[in-house]
Coordinates of C-alpha atoms in Angstrom, one line a residue:
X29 CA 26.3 12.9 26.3
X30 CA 25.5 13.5 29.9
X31 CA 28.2 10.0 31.5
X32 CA 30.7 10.8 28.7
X33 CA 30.9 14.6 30.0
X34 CA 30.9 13.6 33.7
X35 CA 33.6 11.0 32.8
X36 CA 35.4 14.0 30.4
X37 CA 35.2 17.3 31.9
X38 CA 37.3 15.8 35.3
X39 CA 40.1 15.8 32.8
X40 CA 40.5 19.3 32.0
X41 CA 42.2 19.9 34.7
X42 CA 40.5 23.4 35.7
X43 CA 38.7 22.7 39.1
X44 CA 37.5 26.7 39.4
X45 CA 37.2 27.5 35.6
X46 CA 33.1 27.2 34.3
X47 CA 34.3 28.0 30.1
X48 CA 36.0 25.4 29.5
X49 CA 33.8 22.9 30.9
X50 CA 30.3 24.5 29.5
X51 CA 31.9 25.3 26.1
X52 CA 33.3 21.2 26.2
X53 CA 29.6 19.8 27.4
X54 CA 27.6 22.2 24.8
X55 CA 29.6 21.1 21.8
X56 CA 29.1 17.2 23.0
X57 CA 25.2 17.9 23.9
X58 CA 25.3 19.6 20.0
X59 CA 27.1 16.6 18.5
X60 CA 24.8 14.0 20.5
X61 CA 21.7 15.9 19.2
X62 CA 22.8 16.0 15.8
X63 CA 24.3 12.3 15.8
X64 CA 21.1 11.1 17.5
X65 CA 18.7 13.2 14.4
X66 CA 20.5 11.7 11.8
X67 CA 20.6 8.4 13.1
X68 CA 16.9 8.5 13.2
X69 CA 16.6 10.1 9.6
X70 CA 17.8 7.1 8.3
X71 CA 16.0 4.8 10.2
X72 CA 13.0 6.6 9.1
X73 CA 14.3 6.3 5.4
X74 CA 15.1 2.9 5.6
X75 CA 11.9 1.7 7.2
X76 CA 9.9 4.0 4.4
X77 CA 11.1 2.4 1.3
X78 CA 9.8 -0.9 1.8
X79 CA 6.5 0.2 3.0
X80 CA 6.2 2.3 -0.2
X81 CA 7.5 -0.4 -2.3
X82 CA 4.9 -2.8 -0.7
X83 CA 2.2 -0.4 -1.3
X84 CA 2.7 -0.2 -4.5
X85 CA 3.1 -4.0 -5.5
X86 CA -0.5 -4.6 -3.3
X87 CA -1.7 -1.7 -5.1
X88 CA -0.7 -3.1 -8.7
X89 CA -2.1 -6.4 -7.9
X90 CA -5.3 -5.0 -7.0
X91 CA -5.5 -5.6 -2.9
X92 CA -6.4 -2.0 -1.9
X93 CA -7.4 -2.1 1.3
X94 CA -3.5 -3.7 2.2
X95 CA -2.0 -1.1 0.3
X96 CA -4.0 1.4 1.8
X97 CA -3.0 0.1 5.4
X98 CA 0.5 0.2 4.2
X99 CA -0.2 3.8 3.0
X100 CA -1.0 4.1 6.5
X101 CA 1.9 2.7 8.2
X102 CA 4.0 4.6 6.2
X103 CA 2.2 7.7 7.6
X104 CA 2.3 6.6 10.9
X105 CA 5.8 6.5 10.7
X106 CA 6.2 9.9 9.3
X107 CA 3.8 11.2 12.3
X108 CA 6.7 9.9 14.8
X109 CA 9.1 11.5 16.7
X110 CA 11.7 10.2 15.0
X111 CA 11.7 13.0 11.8
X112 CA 12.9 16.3 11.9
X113 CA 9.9 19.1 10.4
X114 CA 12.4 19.6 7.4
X115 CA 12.9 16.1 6.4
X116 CA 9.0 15.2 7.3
X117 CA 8.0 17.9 5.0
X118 CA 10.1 16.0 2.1
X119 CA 8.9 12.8 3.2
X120 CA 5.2 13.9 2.9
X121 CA 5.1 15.3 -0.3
X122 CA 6.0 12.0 -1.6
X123 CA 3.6 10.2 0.2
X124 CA 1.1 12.6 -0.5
X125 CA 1.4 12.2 -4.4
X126 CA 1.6 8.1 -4.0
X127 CA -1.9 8.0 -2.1
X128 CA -3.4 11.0 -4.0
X129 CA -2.6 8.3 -7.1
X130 CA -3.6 5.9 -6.0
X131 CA -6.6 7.2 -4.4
X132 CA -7.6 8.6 -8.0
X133 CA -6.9 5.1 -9.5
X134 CA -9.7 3.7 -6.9
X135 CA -13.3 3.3 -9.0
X136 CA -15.2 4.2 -6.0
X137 CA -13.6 6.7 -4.2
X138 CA -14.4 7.4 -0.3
X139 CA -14.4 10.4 1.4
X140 CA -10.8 9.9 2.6
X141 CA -9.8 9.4 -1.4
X142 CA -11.8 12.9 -1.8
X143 CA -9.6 14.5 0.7
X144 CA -6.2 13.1 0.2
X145 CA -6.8 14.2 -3.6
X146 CA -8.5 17.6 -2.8
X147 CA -5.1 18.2 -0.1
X148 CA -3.0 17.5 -3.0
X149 CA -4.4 19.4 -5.5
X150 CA -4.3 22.4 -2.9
X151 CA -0.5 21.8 -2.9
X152 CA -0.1 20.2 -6.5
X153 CA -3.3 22.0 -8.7
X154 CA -0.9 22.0 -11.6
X155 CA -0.7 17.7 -11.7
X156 CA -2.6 17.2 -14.7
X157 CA -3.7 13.9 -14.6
X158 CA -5.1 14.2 -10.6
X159 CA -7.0 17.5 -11.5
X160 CA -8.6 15.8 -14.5
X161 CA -9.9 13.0 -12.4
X162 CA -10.6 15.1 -9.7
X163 CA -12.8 17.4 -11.7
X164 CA -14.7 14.3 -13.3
X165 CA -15.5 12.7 -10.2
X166 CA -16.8 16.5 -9.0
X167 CA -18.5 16.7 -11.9
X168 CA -21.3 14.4 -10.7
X169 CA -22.1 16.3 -7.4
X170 CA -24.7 19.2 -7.4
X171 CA -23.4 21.3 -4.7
X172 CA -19.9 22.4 -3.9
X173 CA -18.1 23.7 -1.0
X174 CA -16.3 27.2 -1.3
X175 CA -13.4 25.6 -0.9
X176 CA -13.4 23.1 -3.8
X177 CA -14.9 26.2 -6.0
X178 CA -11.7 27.8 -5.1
X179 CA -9.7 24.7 -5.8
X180 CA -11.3 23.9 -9.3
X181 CA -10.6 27.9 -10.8
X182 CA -7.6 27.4 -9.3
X183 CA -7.0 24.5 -11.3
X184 CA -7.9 26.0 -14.6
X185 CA -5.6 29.4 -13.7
X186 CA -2.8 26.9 -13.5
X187 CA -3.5 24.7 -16.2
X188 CA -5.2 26.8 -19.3
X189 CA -3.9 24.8 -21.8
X190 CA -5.2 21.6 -21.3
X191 CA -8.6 21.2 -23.4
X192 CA -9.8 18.1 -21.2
X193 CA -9.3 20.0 -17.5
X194 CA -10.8 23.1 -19.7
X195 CA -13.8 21.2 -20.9
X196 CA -14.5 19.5 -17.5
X197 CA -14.4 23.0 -16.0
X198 CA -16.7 24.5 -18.8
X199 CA -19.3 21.8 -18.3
X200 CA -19.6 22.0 -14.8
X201 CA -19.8 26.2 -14.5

């Protein structure tokens, strides 16, 4: 933006005149910026669907710890300069609820699984099927943290209709 306005602005004509100029190189630095955001939004966007798509067919045929290091790179893409806060917000909520399944699919779940699926419950505590699992697998543990106290009541408040999720919760209070 910078070259094409010094190659521009000597056309104007107005040697003494700072409007015309400033107005010309602000709406060409705007343009730039935009151009240059959404040119990276898509490049993010294309580069993330076939690192989901892969995660998911590792995940289906059973090779977890690939999908979870395309989980990863898909992640570290997000983390990147190249997304705007709005778009990343988007693109993480999706992510988020891919790992927090597939974390919750896992038999033996690490810590990581506990806290992808405990963050997306916090976001989520009305996805059924994550807080069930969620709540079995807590079931087991004989202490709890205030925060995942807060989380499971949170849980039932949202989702008082649904005897399995209500049983779980019973048994463990």
């Amino acid at each position: 933006a910078f070259a094409l306005s010094l190659v521009l602005l000597p056309q104007t004509g107005e040697a003494f005149s700072l409007t015309k100029p400033l107005l010309f190189f602000s709406l060409l630095f705007g343009a730039a910026f935009a151009g240059i955001g959404w040119l990276t939004d898509r490049i993010v966007r294309i580069q993330l669907r076939p690192l989901l798509r892969e995660a998911g067919i590792l995940e289906r045929g059973g090779m977890g710890l690939e999908a979870e290091r395309a989980f990863d790179n898909a992640l570290a893409l997000l983390d990147s300069f190249m997304v705007s806060p709005r778009r990343r917000r988007h693109y993480l909520q999706i992510l988020g609820e891919r790992m927090a399944r597939f974390y919750a699919a896992q038999a033996e779940k690490s810590d990581r699984a506990f806290k992808w699926i405990t963050r997306y419950l916090h976001v989520r505590p009305g996805d059924g099927a994550i807080a069930e699992i969620w709540l079995r697998d807590m079931e087991s543990q004989s202490t709890w943290t205030k925060a995942q106290q807060d989380l499971a009541a949170r849980i039932g408040e949202v989702r008082k209709e649904d005897r399995p999720i209500q049983s779980t919760l019973a048994r463990i209070y």
